[in-house]
GROMACS .gro file of C-alpha atoms in nm:
model
  202
    1MET     CA    1   2.280  -4.459   4.231
    2PHE     CA    2   2.505  -4.372   4.524
    3ASN     CA    3   2.472  -4.453   4.893
    4LEU     CA    4   2.678  -4.552   5.194
    5LYS     CA    5   2.659  -4.780   5.495
    6ILE     CA    6   2.859  -4.744   5.813
    7PHE     CA    7   2.964  -5.061   5.996
    8LYS     CA    8   3.162  -5.095   6.318
    9SER     CA    9   3.454  -5.209   6.109
   10GLY     CA   10   3.437  -4.954   5.829
   11ILE     CA   11   3.248  -4.739   5.580
   12VAL     CA   12   3.130  -4.877   5.247
   13PHE     CA   13   3.016  -4.655   4.959
   14TYR     CA   14   2.770  -4.838   4.733
   15ILE     CA   15   2.751  -4.741   4.366
   16ASP     CA   16   2.453  -4.878   4.176
   17LYS     CA   17   2.435  -4.914   3.799
   18TYR     CA   18   2.506  -4.590   3.614
   19GLU     CA   19   2.532  -4.493   3.248
   20LYS     CA   20   2.780  -4.205   3.244
   21LEU     CA   21   3.075  -4.132   3.471
   22ASP     CA   22   2.995  -3.759   3.474
   23THR     CA   23   2.646  -3.833   3.605
   24LEU     CA   24   2.792  -4.047   3.884
   25PHE     CA   25   3.043  -3.776   3.977
   26LYS     CA   26   2.765  -3.517   4.004
   27GLU     CA   27   2.577  -3.751   4.237
   28ILE     CA   28   2.891  -3.802   4.448
   29ASP     CA   29   2.947  -3.425   4.465
   30ASN     CA   30   2.588  -3.366   4.579
   31LYS     CA   31   2.608  -3.641   4.839
   32MET     CA   32   2.947  -3.534   4.972
   33HIS     CA   33   2.825  -3.176   5.001
   34ASP     CA   34   2.567  -3.299   5.252
   35ILE     CA   35   2.778  -3.548   5.448
   36ARG     CA   36   3.140  -3.430   5.419
   37GLN     CA   37   3.140  -3.282   5.770
   38PHE     CA   38   3.088  -3.629   5.918
   39PHE     CA   39   3.427  -3.756   5.797
   40ASP     CA   40   3.769  -3.700   5.945
   41ASP     CA   41   4.065  -3.612   5.723
   42SER     CA   42   4.203  -3.915   5.537
   43GLU     CA   43   3.904  -4.130   5.635
   44LYS     CA   44   3.949  -4.484   5.502
   45ILE     CA   45   3.659  -4.626   5.303
   46MET     CA   46   3.567  -4.917   5.078
   47ILE     CA   47   3.373  -4.906   4.751
   48LYS     CA   48   3.121  -5.157   4.617
   49ILE     CA   49   3.021  -5.123   4.251
   50GLU     CA   50   2.721  -5.323   4.137
   51ASN     CA   51   2.810  -5.355   3.767
   52PHE     CA   52   3.179  -5.407   3.837
   53LYS     CA   53   3.251  -5.597   3.514
   54GLU     CA   54   3.110  -5.328   3.288
   55LYS     CA   55   3.272  -5.034   3.467
   56ILE     CA   56   3.615  -5.175   3.549
   57ASN     CA   57   3.792  -4.908   3.341
   58ASP     CA   58   3.625  -4.636   3.550
   59ILE     CA   59   3.769  -4.759   3.882
   60PRO     CA   60   4.089  -4.546   3.885
   61LYS     CA   61   3.886  -4.231   3.812
   62ILE     CA   62   3.632  -4.318   4.083
   63ILE     CA   63   3.917  -4.370   4.332
   64GLU     CA   64   4.059  -4.028   4.238
   65LYS     CA   65   3.717  -3.871   4.286
   66PHE     CA   66   3.682  -3.999   4.643
   67GLU     CA   67   4.042  -3.909   4.725
   68SER     CA   68   3.970  -3.551   4.612
   69TYR     CA   69   3.754  -3.539   4.927
   70ASN     CA   70   4.046  -3.672   5.138
   71LEU     CA   71   3.885  -4.015   5.156
   72LYS     CA   72   4.139  -4.294   5.124
   73VAL     CA   73   4.006  -4.596   4.935
   74LYS     CA   74   4.142  -4.904   5.111
   75GLY     CA   75   3.953  -5.163   4.908
   76ILE     CA   76   3.724  -5.236   4.615
   77LEU     CA   77   3.440  -5.482   4.678
   78THR     CA   78   3.323  -5.667   4.367
   79GLU     CA   79   2.987  -5.829   4.301
   80TYR     CA   80   3.145  -6.153   4.428
   81TYR     CA   81   3.164  -6.007   4.778
   82ASP     CA   82   2.910  -6.136   5.028
   83GLU     CA   83   2.874  -5.929   5.346
   84LYS     CA   84   2.716  -6.219   5.536
   85GLU     CA   85   2.992  -6.467   5.455
   86THR     CA   86   3.291  -6.232   5.442
   87PRO     CA   87   3.271  -5.945   5.691
   88ILE     CA   88   3.481  -5.634   5.641
   89LYS     CA   89   3.806  -5.676   5.828
   90ARG     CA   90   3.929  -5.435   6.090
   91GLU     CA   91   4.255  -5.246   6.051
   92GLU     CA   92   4.413  -5.455   6.325
   93ASP     CA   93   4.359  -5.768   6.114
   94LYS     CA   94   4.632  -5.633   5.883
   95GLU     CA   95   4.421  -5.708   5.577
   96THR     CA   96   4.449  -5.354   5.451
   97THR     CA   97   4.459  -5.266   5.083
   98LEU     CA   98   4.768  -5.103   4.936
   99ILE     CA   99   4.711  -4.886   4.627
  100ILE     CA  100   5.017  -4.825   4.408
  101ILE     CA  101   4.999  -4.581   4.117
  102LYS     CA  102   5.301  -4.674   3.907
  103ASN     CA  103   5.434  -4.942   3.671
  104ILE     CA  104   5.613  -5.244   3.818
  105ARG     CA  105   5.929  -5.280   3.610
  106SER     CA  106   6.118  -5.592   3.503
  107GLY     CA  107   6.329  -5.728   3.789
  108GLN     CA  108   6.116  -5.565   4.059
  109LYS     CA  109   5.946  -5.774   4.329
  110LEU     CA  110   5.654  -5.640   4.531
  111ASN     CA  111   5.512  -5.805   4.845
  112HIS     CA  112   5.217  -5.692   5.055
  113THR     CA  113   5.052  -5.840   5.364
  114GLY     CA  114   4.698  -5.746   5.259
  115HIS     CA  115   4.516  -5.679   4.933
  116LEU     CA  116   4.695  -5.503   4.648
  117ILE     CA  117   4.568  -5.260   4.384
  118ILE     CA  118   4.809  -5.147   4.111
  119VAL     CA  119   4.714  -4.860   3.883
  120GLY     CA  120   4.972  -4.925   3.612
  121ASN     CA  121   5.134  -5.207   3.419
  122VAL     CA  122   5.313  -5.510   3.564
  123HIS     CA  123   5.598  -5.574   3.322
  124SER     CA  124   5.748  -5.905   3.214
  125GLY     CA  125   6.023  -6.020   3.453
  126SER     CA  126   5.856  -5.866   3.759
  127GLU     CA  127   5.674  -6.046   4.039
  128ILE     CA  128   5.396  -5.929   4.269
  129THR     CA  129   5.278  -6.117   4.579
  130ALA     CA  130   4.992  -6.041   4.818
  131ASN     CA  131   4.838  -6.224   5.110
  132GLY     CA  132   4.501  -6.121   4.967
  133SER     CA  133   4.353  -6.028   4.631
  134ILE     CA  134   4.537  -5.845   4.354
  135VAL     CA  135   4.371  -5.598   4.115
  136ILE     CA  136   4.574  -5.455   3.826
  137PHE     CA  137   4.439  -5.159   3.632
  138GLY     CA  138   4.673  -5.217   3.341
  139GLN     CA  139   4.855  -5.487   3.143
  140CYS     CA  140   4.994  -5.775   3.350
  141SER     CA  141   5.293  -5.960   3.205
  142GLY     CA  142   5.471  -6.048   3.530
  143VAL     CA  143   5.426  -6.333   3.776
  144VAL     CA  144   5.127  -6.291   4.009
  145ARG     CA  145   5.086  -6.465   4.346
  146ALA     CA  146   4.770  -6.388   4.545
  147GLY     CA  147   4.576  -6.535   4.836
  148ILE     CA  148   4.885  -6.650   5.021
  149LYS     CA  149   4.710  -6.616   5.358
  150ILE     CA  150   4.369  -6.452   5.302
  151LYS     CA  151   4.082  -6.670   5.178
  152PRO     CA  152   3.901  -6.628   4.950
  153SER     CA  153   4.114  -6.412   4.720
  154TYR     CA  154   4.120  -6.341   4.348
  155VAL     CA  155   4.322  -6.175   4.072
  156LEU     CA  156   4.179  -5.923   3.829
  157ALA     CA  157   4.362  -5.742   3.547
  158LEU     CA  158   4.255  -5.525   3.254
  159SER     CA  159   4.466  -5.747   3.025
  160MET     CA  160   4.704  -6.033   3.091
  161ASN     CA  161   4.993  -6.208   2.921
  162THR     CA  162   5.172  -6.362   3.218
  163PRO     CA  163   5.364  -6.689   3.251
  164LEU     CA  164   5.230  -6.780   3.597
  165VAL     CA  165   4.938  -6.705   3.826
  166GLN     CA  166   4.912  -6.847   4.178
  167ILE     CA  167   4.620  -6.820   4.418
  168GLY     CA  168   4.678  -6.984   4.754
  169GLU     CA  169   4.854  -7.314   4.694
  170VAL     CA  170   4.726  -7.348   4.337
  171LYS     CA  171   4.964  -7.251   4.054
  172HIS     CA  172   4.870  -7.219   3.687
  173GLN     CA  173   5.093  -7.168   3.387
  174VAL     CA  174   4.909  -6.927   3.157
  175ASN     CA  175   4.919  -6.998   2.786
  176ASN     CA  176   4.653  -6.752   2.672
  177ASN     CA  177   4.693  -6.381   2.601
  178TYR     CA  178   4.392  -6.209   2.756
  179LYS     CA  179   4.336  -5.876   2.582
  180ASN     CA  180   4.023  -5.798   2.784
  181PRO     CA  181   3.967  -5.773   3.160
  182VAL     CA  182   4.006  -6.115   3.321
  183PHE     CA  183   3.890  -6.232   3.665
  184ILE     CA  184   4.078  -6.529   3.812
  185TYR     CA  185   3.960  -6.730   4.111
  186GLU     CA  186   4.030  -7.066   4.274
  187LYS     CA  187   3.768  -7.335   4.317
  188GLY     CA  188   3.814  -7.700   4.399
  189GLY     CA  189   4.192  -7.686   4.360
  190LYS     CA  190   4.176  -7.528   4.013
  191LEU     CA  191   4.206  -7.174   3.879
  192PHE     CA  192   3.928  -7.038   3.660
  193PHE     CA  193   3.974  -6.749   3.415
  194ASP     CA  194   3.665  -6.538   3.335
  195GLU     CA  195   3.736  -6.298   3.049
  196PHE     CA  196   3.501  -6.001   3.010
  197LYS     CA  197   3.487  -5.963   2.631
  198LYS     CA  198   3.343  -5.659   2.456
  199GLU     CA  199   2.998  -5.692   2.299
  200GLU     CA  200   3.137  -5.687   1.944
  201GLU     CA  201   3.361  -5.984   2.031
  202LEU     CA  202   3.075  -6.201   2.158
   0.00000   0.00000   0.00000
């Protein structure tokens, strides 16, 4: 259920499919009890979750769990990540992940040189821009610009009602109101929106 791999460029914690969050946390506690002495304070790690779509609402709690052990989560790797094609970047590549735990209010503009994770809502009238991917654990109603310099990049939000999404050079005016988690990626000069609907909606 829970394992880790150590690369020259970073540490990745792998979380396999799990049923209950409490069961996962017990497994993390048991594992960390055995290996905690191998980590420095504020060690930076990345997390890969196998069933990312199904467990997206658990991500903020999982981040908090690791940070309770003074491990700083610098990135979330989704099932779309391929280690062979996209190696983990070093800190000096400036592709770090910024995690912000707050709402982005109307009129605010946020720019980051790496990947961006927001635990909160992005309100209408605001704008967020990142050189890499953007993940929003909340409602997104503001303008989103991702993948300005880092390829490939994506946008993911728990719900979305935004006027504009941009990934790289490709811009898309959004007409739909996505009430479920939506994964947005660029392919062939177009943006694709994959909405993860609940079972009762299918």
